Coordinates of C-alpha atoms in Angstrom, one line a residue:
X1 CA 51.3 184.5 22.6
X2 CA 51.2 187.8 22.1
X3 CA 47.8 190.4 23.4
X4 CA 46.8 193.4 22.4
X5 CA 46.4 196.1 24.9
X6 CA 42.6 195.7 24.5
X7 CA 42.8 192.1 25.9
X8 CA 45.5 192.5 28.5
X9 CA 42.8 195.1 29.6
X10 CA 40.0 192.8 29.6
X11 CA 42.2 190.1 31.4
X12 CA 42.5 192.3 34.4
X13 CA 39.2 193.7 34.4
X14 CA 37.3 190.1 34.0
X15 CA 39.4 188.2 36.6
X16 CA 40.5 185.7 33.5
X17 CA 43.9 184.5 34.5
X18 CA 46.5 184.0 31.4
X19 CA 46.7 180.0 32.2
X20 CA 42.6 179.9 31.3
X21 CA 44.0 181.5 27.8
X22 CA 46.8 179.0 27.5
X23 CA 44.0 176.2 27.8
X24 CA 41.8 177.6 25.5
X25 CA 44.1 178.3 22.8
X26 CA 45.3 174.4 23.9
X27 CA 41.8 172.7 24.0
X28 CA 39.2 175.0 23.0
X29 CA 36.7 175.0 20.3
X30 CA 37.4 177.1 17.3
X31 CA 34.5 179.2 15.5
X32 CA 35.0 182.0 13.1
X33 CA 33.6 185.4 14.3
X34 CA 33.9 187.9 11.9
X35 CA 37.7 188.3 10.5
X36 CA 39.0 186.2 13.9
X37 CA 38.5 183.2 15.3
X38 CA 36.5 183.1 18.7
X39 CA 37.6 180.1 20.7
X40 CA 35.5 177.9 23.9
X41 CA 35.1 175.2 25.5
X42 CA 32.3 173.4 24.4
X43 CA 31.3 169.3 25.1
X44 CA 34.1 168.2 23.3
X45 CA 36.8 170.8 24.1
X46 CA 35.9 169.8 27.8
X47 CA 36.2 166.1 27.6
X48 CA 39.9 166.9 26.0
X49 CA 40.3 169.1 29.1
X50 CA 39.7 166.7 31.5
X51 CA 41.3 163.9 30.1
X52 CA 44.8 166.3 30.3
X53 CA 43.7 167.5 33.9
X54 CA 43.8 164.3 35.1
X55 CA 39.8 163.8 35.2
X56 CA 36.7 165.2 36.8
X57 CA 39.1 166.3 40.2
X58 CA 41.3 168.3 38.6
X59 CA 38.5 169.7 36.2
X60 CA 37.3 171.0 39.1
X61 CA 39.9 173.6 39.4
X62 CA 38.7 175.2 36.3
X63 CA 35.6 175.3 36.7
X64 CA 34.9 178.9 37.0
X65 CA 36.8 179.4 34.0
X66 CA 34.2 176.9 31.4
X67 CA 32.3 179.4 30.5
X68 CA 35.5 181.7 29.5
X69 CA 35.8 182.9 25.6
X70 CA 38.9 184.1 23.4
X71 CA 38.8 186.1 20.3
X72 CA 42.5 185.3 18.3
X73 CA 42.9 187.2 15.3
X74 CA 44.4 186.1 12.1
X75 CA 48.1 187.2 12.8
X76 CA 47.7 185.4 16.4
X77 CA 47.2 187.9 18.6
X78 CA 44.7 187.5 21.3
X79 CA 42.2 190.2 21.1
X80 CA 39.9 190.1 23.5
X81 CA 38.3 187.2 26.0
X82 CA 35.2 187.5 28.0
X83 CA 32.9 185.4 30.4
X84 CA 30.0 183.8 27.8
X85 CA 26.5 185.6 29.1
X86 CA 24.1 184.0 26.2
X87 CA 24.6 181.6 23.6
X88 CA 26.7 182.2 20.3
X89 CA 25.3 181.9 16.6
X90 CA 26.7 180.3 13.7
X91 CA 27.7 181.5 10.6
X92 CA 23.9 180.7 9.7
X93 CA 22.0 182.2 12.3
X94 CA 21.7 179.0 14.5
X95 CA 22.2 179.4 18.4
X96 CA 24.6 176.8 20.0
X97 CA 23.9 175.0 22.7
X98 CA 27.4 174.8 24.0
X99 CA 26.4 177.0 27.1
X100 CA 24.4 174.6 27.9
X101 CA 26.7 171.7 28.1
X102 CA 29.2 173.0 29.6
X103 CA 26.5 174.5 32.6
X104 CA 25.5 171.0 33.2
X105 CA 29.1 169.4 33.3
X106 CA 30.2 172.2 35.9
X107 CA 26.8 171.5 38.2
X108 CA 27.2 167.6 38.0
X109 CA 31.0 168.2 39.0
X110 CA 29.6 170.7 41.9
X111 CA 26.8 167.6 42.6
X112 CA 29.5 165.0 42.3
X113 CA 30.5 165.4 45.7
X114 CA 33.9 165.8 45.4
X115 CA 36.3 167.8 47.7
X116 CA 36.9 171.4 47.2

């Protein structure tokens, strides 16, 4: 995939390693934003992640990342990714609750008990 300079910049200065990308353009949630398409993992986008991490243990090692966002734009180049602060609208005006989902899967994984 290829980045514009813009989101190679953001990369660096957000501490969002390439792989978290890779699984987002993979398994994440697509939304249109504008002329692009802004991608995250929301409920569902998770559950596909886990399931190809090998479950809740190997979730755990992306963690940090849930909570990550990519904007792709129509001729495929990543244009910018950033860590989600509030919630997204809808093309109608409607907030999403997928912060919210994805905040309670990563504290019932930190609850879970398992092993760092």
């Amino acid at each position: 995939m290829t980045m514009t300079g813009h989101a190679q910049a953001r990369l660096q200065q957000r501490a969002i390693p390439p792989l978290v990308v890779d699984l987002l353009m993979q398994f994440g949630s697509p939304s249109r934003s504008g002329g692009a398409e802004r991608l995250m993992f929301d409920k569902s986008a998770v559950k596909r992640l886990r399931r190809y991490l090998g479950g809740a243990r190997g979730l755990k090692t992306v963690e940090r990342w849930l909570g990550v966002y990519a904007v792709v734009g129509d001729n495929g180049n990543l244009v910018t990714a950033g860590h989600k602060t509030e919630r997204f609208q809808d093309q109608h005006g409607r907030r999403s609750r997928v912060g919210t989902a994805v905040l309670n899967l990563a504290l019932s994984l930190r609850s879970s008990g398992l092993p760092s």
